[in-house]
């Protein structure tokens, strides 16, 4: 019974981590409306892959290296550049005369890496993995690797289920959106992505 409660706890925690509207969810919605289910889902899978990288860093004790100020500054600057690039690219599509709604395999292949990059350089992920969840994992590892791995798998399942929910919801809502409305939504998404980049630039302390 205790194991089941622990399973539910970490699944819900994973959903809670993935649910807030941030760069990953914005990109999933944008790509899902433009290119379909797989494009949206691959963004989520890319984000999950970055989460797995963070988990491995914690489990194998590499987290202190990533918490070095110089390393964090580099990652914040890269994340800032990536979000600004995605935001500008998205804004450009909202002013383009070409139709946005299409199924493009080539764009789907870039979705995974977009999701991976956004999640890898997201300061919210840093706070969660190396702060909140990192201490919990270290405590669980005191009871053995099995407990820690079980908690990690349950957490990732929660993230996976949320990403699948977003991808399916966007996919079935796609038929309700025309190209003109999608261009407006793309404009909003582009500004949201650029807005999400500002905290990264501030945290980098690059210019002050």
mmCIF file of C-alpha atoms in Angstrom:
data_model
loop_
_atom_site.group_PDB
_atom_site.id
_atom_site.type_symbol
_atom_site.label_atom_id
_atom_site.label_comp_id
_atom_site.label_asym_id
_atom_site.label_seq_id
_atom_site.Cartn_x
_atom_site.Cartn_y
_atom_site.Cartn_z
ATOM 1 C CA UNK A 1 0.000 0.000 0.000
ATOM 2 C CA UNK A 2 2.852 2.370 0.857
ATOM 3 C CA UNK A 3 4.452 1.668 -2.523
ATOM 4 C CA UNK A 4 1.180 2.480 -4.324
ATOM 5 C CA UNK A 5 0.799 5.768 -2.423
ATOM 6 C CA UNK A 6 4.393 6.654 -3.317
ATOM 7 C CA UNK A 7 3.661 5.833 -6.972
ATOM 8 C CA UNK A 8 0.581 8.090 -7.053
ATOM 9 C CA UNK A 9 2.493 10.846 -5.242
ATOM 10 C CA UNK A 10 5.303 10.988 -7.791
ATOM 11 C CA UNK A 11 2.982 10.625 -10.808
ATOM 12 C CA UNK A 12 0.953 13.610 -9.558
ATOM 13 C CA UNK A 13 4.208 15.479 -8.908
ATOM 14 C CA UNK A 14 5.266 14.819 -12.515
ATOM 15 C CA UNK A 15 1.946 16.124 -13.828
ATOM 16 C CA UNK A 16 2.262 19.183 -11.572
ATOM 17 C CA UNK A 17 5.730 19.872 -12.959
ATOM 18 C CA UNK A 18 4.600 19.596 -16.595
ATOM 19 C CA UNK A 19 1.189 21.294 -16.297
ATOM 20 C CA UNK A 20 2.065 24.997 -15.757
ATOM 21 C CA UNK A 21 1.971 27.007 -18.975
ATOM 22 C CA UNK A 22 5.584 27.618 -19.931
ATOM 23 C CA UNK A 23 7.815 27.525 -23.024
ATOM 24 C CA UNK A 24 7.404 23.745 -23.509
ATOM 25 C CA UNK A 25 3.589 23.812 -23.405
ATOM 26 C CA UNK A 26 3.483 26.901 -25.640
ATOM 27 C CA UNK A 27 5.718 25.176 -28.188
ATOM 28 C CA UNK A 28 3.691 21.936 -27.988
ATOM 29 C CA UNK A 29 0.447 23.809 -28.662
ATOM 30 C CA UNK A 30 1.955 25.866 -31.480
ATOM 31 C CA UNK A 31 3.503 22.894 -33.269
ATOM 32 C CA UNK A 32 0.463 20.704 -32.681
ATOM 33 C CA UNK A 33 -1.885 23.228 -34.287
ATOM 34 C CA UNK A 34 0.494 23.839 -37.195
ATOM 35 C CA UNK A 35 1.864 20.352 -37.903
ATOM 36 C CA UNK A 36 -0.282 17.821 -36.065
ATOM 37 C CA UNK A 37 -0.078 15.336 -33.194
ATOM 38 C CA UNK A 38 3.398 13.903 -33.709
ATOM 39 C CA UNK A 39 5.057 17.304 -33.953
ATOM 40 C CA UNK A 40 3.487 18.329 -30.643
ATOM 41 C CA UNK A 41 4.251 15.007 -28.955
ATOM 42 C CA UNK A 42 7.891 15.091 -30.058
ATOM 43 C CA UNK A 43 8.337 18.468 -28.363
ATOM 44 C CA UNK A 44 7.113 16.837 -25.148
ATOM 45 C CA UNK A 45 9.398 13.827 -25.627
ATOM 46 C CA UNK A 46 12.335 16.174 -26.174
ATOM 47 C CA UNK A 47 11.498 17.942 -22.925
ATOM 48 C CA UNK A 48 11.277 14.582 -21.132
ATOM 49 C CA UNK A 49 14.696 13.617 -22.478
ATOM 50 C CA UNK A 50 16.161 16.754 -20.891
ATOM 51 C CA UNK A 51 14.445 15.793 -17.627
ATOM 52 C CA UNK A 52 16.105 12.364 -17.821
ATOM 53 C CA UNK A 53 19.481 14.063 -18.315
ATOM 54 C CA UNK A 54 18.888 16.127 -15.158
ATOM 55 C CA UNK A 55 17.890 12.983 -13.250
ATOM 56 C CA UNK A 56 21.062 11.195 -14.331
ATOM 57 C CA UNK A 57 23.136 14.187 -13.221
ATOM 58 C CA UNK A 58 21.510 14.006 -9.775
ATOM 59 C CA UNK A 59 21.802 10.216 -9.455
ATOM 60 C CA UNK A 60 25.463 10.168 -10.448
ATOM 61 C CA UNK A 61 26.448 13.234 -8.432
ATOM 62 C CA UNK A 62 27.216 15.570 -11.356
ATOM 63 C CA UNK A 63 24.709 18.218 -10.233
ATOM 64 C CA UNK A 64 27.322 20.369 -8.375
ATOM 65 C CA UNK A 65 29.161 20.917 -11.680
ATOM 66 C CA UNK A 66 26.020 22.358 -13.294
ATOM 67 C CA UNK A 67 25.503 24.606 -10.278
ATOM 68 C CA UNK A 68 28.836 26.337 -10.879
ATOM 69 C CA UNK A 69 28.140 30.050 -11.653
ATOM 70 C CA UNK A 70 30.084 30.042 -14.938
ATOM 71 C CA UNK A 71 28.309 26.921 -16.229
ATOM 72 C CA UNK A 72 24.917 28.325 -15.231
ATOM 73 C CA UNK A 73 25.655 31.627 -16.983
ATOM 74 C CA UNK A 74 26.534 29.781 -20.207
ATOM 75 C CA UNK A 75 23.356 27.693 -20.033
ATOM 76 C CA UNK A 76 21.176 30.742 -19.332
ATOM 77 C CA UNK A 77 22.666 32.606 -22.311
ATOM 78 C CA UNK A 78 22.162 29.606 -24.630
ATOM 79 C CA UNK A 79 18.589 29.196 -23.381
ATOM 80 C CA UNK A 80 17.913 32.905 -23.909
ATOM 81 C CA UNK A 81 19.193 32.707 -27.487
ATOM 82 C CA UNK A 82 17.142 29.597 -28.238
ATOM 83 C CA UNK A 83 13.870 31.043 -26.944
ATOM 84 C CA UNK A 84 14.408 34.347 -28.767
ATOM 85 C CA UNK A 85 15.135 32.451 -32.000
ATOM 86 C CA UNK A 86 12.006 30.302 -31.638
ATOM 87 C CA UNK A 87 9.934 33.366 -30.730
ATOM 88 C CA UNK A 88 11.102 35.390 -33.744
ATOM 89 C CA UNK A 89 10.606 32.398 -36.075
ATOM 90 C CA UNK A 90 7.076 31.963 -34.724
ATOM 91 C CA UNK A 91 6.276 35.677 -35.114
ATOM 92 C CA UNK A 92 7.478 35.583 -38.731
ATOM 93 C CA UNK A 93 5.004 32.796 -39.557
ATOM 94 C CA UNK A 94 2.151 34.950 -38.238
ATOM 95 C CA UNK A 95 2.977 37.596 -40.890
ATOM 96 C CA UNK A 96 3.627 35.093 -43.685
ATOM 97 C CA UNK A 97 1.220 34.652 -46.604
ATOM 98 C CA UNK A 98 1.815 30.889 -46.639
ATOM 99 C CA UNK A 99 -0.744 28.619 -44.894
ATOM 100 C CA UNK A 100 0.353 27.531 -41.428
ATOM 101 C CA UNK A 101 -1.758 24.396 -41.044
ATOM 102 C CA UNK A 102 0.161 21.561 -42.683
ATOM 103 C CA UNK A 103 1.688 18.169 -41.918
ATOM 104 C CA UNK A 104 5.398 18.454 -42.519
ATOM 105 C CA UNK A 105 7.666 15.477 -41.624
ATOM 106 C CA UNK A 106 10.734 17.731 -41.782
ATOM 107 C CA UNK A 107 9.290 20.081 -39.169
ATOM 108 C CA UNK A 108 8.378 17.113 -36.960
ATOM 109 C CA UNK A 109 12.016 16.032 -36.845
ATOM 110 C CA UNK A 110 13.047 19.427 -35.445
ATOM 111 C CA UNK A 111 10.305 19.341 -32.793
ATOM 112 C CA UNK A 112 12.164 16.866 -30.587
ATOM 113 C CA UNK A 113 15.327 18.961 -30.466
ATOM 114 C CA UNK A 114 13.348 22.152 -29.827
ATOM 115 C CA UNK A 115 11.683 20.530 -26.819
ATOM 116 C CA UNK A 116 15.003 19.151 -25.590
ATOM 117 C CA UNK A 117 16.738 22.521 -25.828
ATOM 118 C CA UNK A 118 13.913 24.495 -24.213
ATOM 119 C CA UNK A 119 13.711 22.112 -21.233
ATOM 120 C CA UNK A 120 17.480 21.811 -20.832
ATOM 121 C CA UNK A 121 17.987 25.567 -20.477
ATOM 122 C CA UNK A 122 14.804 26.394 -18.548
ATOM 123 C CA UNK A 123 15.614 27.976 -15.131
ATOM 124 C CA UNK A 124 12.396 26.548 -13.663
ATOM 125 C CA UNK A 125 13.733 23.054 -14.396
ATOM 126 C CA UNK A 126 16.985 23.972 -12.646
ATOM 127 C CA UNK A 127 15.123 25.013 -9.498
ATOM 128 C CA UNK A 128 12.959 21.886 -9.488
ATOM 129 C CA UNK A 129 15.528 19.218 -10.315
ATOM 130 C CA UNK A 130 18.510 20.514 -8.359
ATOM 131 C CA UNK A 131 16.517 22.057 -5.533
ATOM 132 C CA UNK A 132 13.137 20.536 -4.718
ATOM 133 C CA UNK A 133 13.401 17.072 -6.275
ATOM 134 C CA UNK A 134 17.175 16.748 -5.916
ATOM 135 C CA UNK A 135 16.984 16.671 -2.112
ATOM 136 C CA UNK A 136 14.125 14.132 -2.247
ATOM 137 C CA UNK A 137 16.133 11.829 -4.509
ATOM 138 C CA UNK A 138 19.169 11.980 -2.220
ATOM 139 C CA UNK A 139 16.929 11.007 0.697
ATOM 140 C CA UNK A 140 15.377 8.120 -1.262
ATOM 141 C CA UNK A 141 18.812 6.885 -2.307
ATOM 142 C CA UNK A 142 19.508 6.398 1.393
ATOM 143 C CA UNK A 143 16.908 3.604 1.281
ATOM 144 C CA UNK A 144 18.528 2.055 -1.792
ATOM 145 C CA UNK A 145 18.747 2.697 -5.518
ATOM 146 C CA UNK A 146 15.509 0.798 -6.100
ATOM 147 C CA UNK A 147 13.432 3.400 -4.259
ATOM 148 C CA UNK A 148 15.116 6.270 -6.089
ATOM 149 C CA UNK A 149 14.674 4.687 -9.530
ATOM 150 C CA UNK A 150 11.024 3.853 -8.768
ATOM 151 C CA UNK A 151 10.368 7.484 -7.802
ATOM 152 C CA UNK A 152 12.112 8.766 -10.947
ATOM 153 C CA UNK A 153 10.142 6.392 -13.196
ATOM 154 C CA UNK A 154 6.843 7.421 -11.553
ATOM 155 C CA UNK A 155 7.680 11.107 -11.956
ATOM 156 C CA UNK A 156 8.572 10.653 -15.636
ATOM 157 C CA UNK A 157 5.318 8.733 -16.181
ATOM 158 C CA UNK A 158 3.394 11.742 -14.847
ATOM 159 C CA UNK A 159 5.251 14.076 -17.225
ATOM 160 C CA UNK A 160 4.653 11.657 -20.114
ATOM 161 C CA UNK A 161 0.906 11.445 -19.409
ATOM 162 C CA UNK A 162 0.575 15.234 -19.311
ATOM 163 C CA UNK A 163 2.476 15.663 -22.577
ATOM 164 C CA UNK A 164 0.295 13.014 -24.209
ATOM 165 C CA UNK A 165 -2.809 14.821 -22.931
ATOM 166 C CA UNK A 166 -1.648 18.153 -24.410
ATOM 167 C CA UNK A 167 -0.739 16.565 -27.763
ATOM 168 C CA UNK A 168 -4.103 14.789 -28.062
ATOM 169 C CA UNK A 169 -6.095 17.855 -26.949
ATOM 170 C CA UNK A 170 -4.344 20.094 -29.478
ATOM 171 C CA UNK A 171 -4.712 17.469 -32.215
ATOM 172 C CA UNK A 172 -8.486 17.171 -31.787
ATOM 173 C CA UNK A 173 -8.888 20.947 -31.437
ATOM 174 C CA UNK A 174 -7.005 21.515 -34.668
ATOM 175 C CA UNK A 175 -10.094 21.198 -36.854
ATOM 176 C CA UNK A 176 -11.743 24.060 -34.953
ATOM 177 C CA UNK A 177 -8.974 26.525 -35.832
ATOM 178 C CA UNK A 178 -8.695 28.262 -39.202
ATOM 179 C CA UNK A 179 -5.481 29.624 -40.661
ATOM 180 C CA UNK A 180 -6.214 33.269 -39.805
ATOM 181 C CA UNK A 181 -6.882 32.480 -36.140
ATOM 182 C CA UNK A 182 -3.774 30.304 -36.024
ATOM 183 C CA UNK A 183 -1.642 33.207 -37.260
ATOM 184 C CA UNK A 184 -2.950 35.345 -34.406
ATOM 185 C CA UNK A 185 -2.236 32.520 -31.947
ATOM 186 C CA UNK A 186 1.242 32.120 -33.421
ATOM 187 C CA UNK A 187 1.871 35.815 -32.825
ATOM 188 C CA UNK A 188 0.834 35.456 -29.181
ATOM 189 C CA UNK A 189 2.949 32.288 -28.826
ATOM 190 C CA UNK A 190 5.953 34.045 -30.348
ATOM 191 C CA UNK A 191 5.694 36.912 -27.878
ATOM 192 C CA UNK A 192 5.246 34.411 -25.018
ATOM 193 C CA UNK A 193 8.432 32.582 -26.038
ATOM 194 C CA UNK A 194 10.394 35.840 -26.235
ATOM 195 C CA UNK A 195 8.921 36.907 -22.890
ATOM 196 C CA UNK A 196 10.035 33.588 -21.376
ATOM 197 C CA UNK A 197 13.590 34.345 -22.471
ATOM 198 C CA UNK A 198 13.847 37.528 -20.368
ATOM 199 C CA UNK A 199 14.251 35.757 -16.970
ATOM 200 C CA UNK A 200 17.128 33.737 -18.441
ATOM 201 C CA UNK A 201 18.938 36.893 -19.528
ATOM 202 C CA UNK A 202 18.378 38.469 -16.110
ATOM 203 C CA UNK A 203 19.641 35.372 -14.276
ATOM 204 C CA UNK A 204 22.736 35.177 -16.478
ATOM 205 C CA UNK A 205 24.020 38.543 -15.090
ATOM 206 C CA UNK A 206 25.738 38.918 -18.454
ATOM 207 C CA UNK A 207 25.544 42.709 -18.670
ATOM 208 C CA UNK A 208 25.619 43.656 -14.979
#
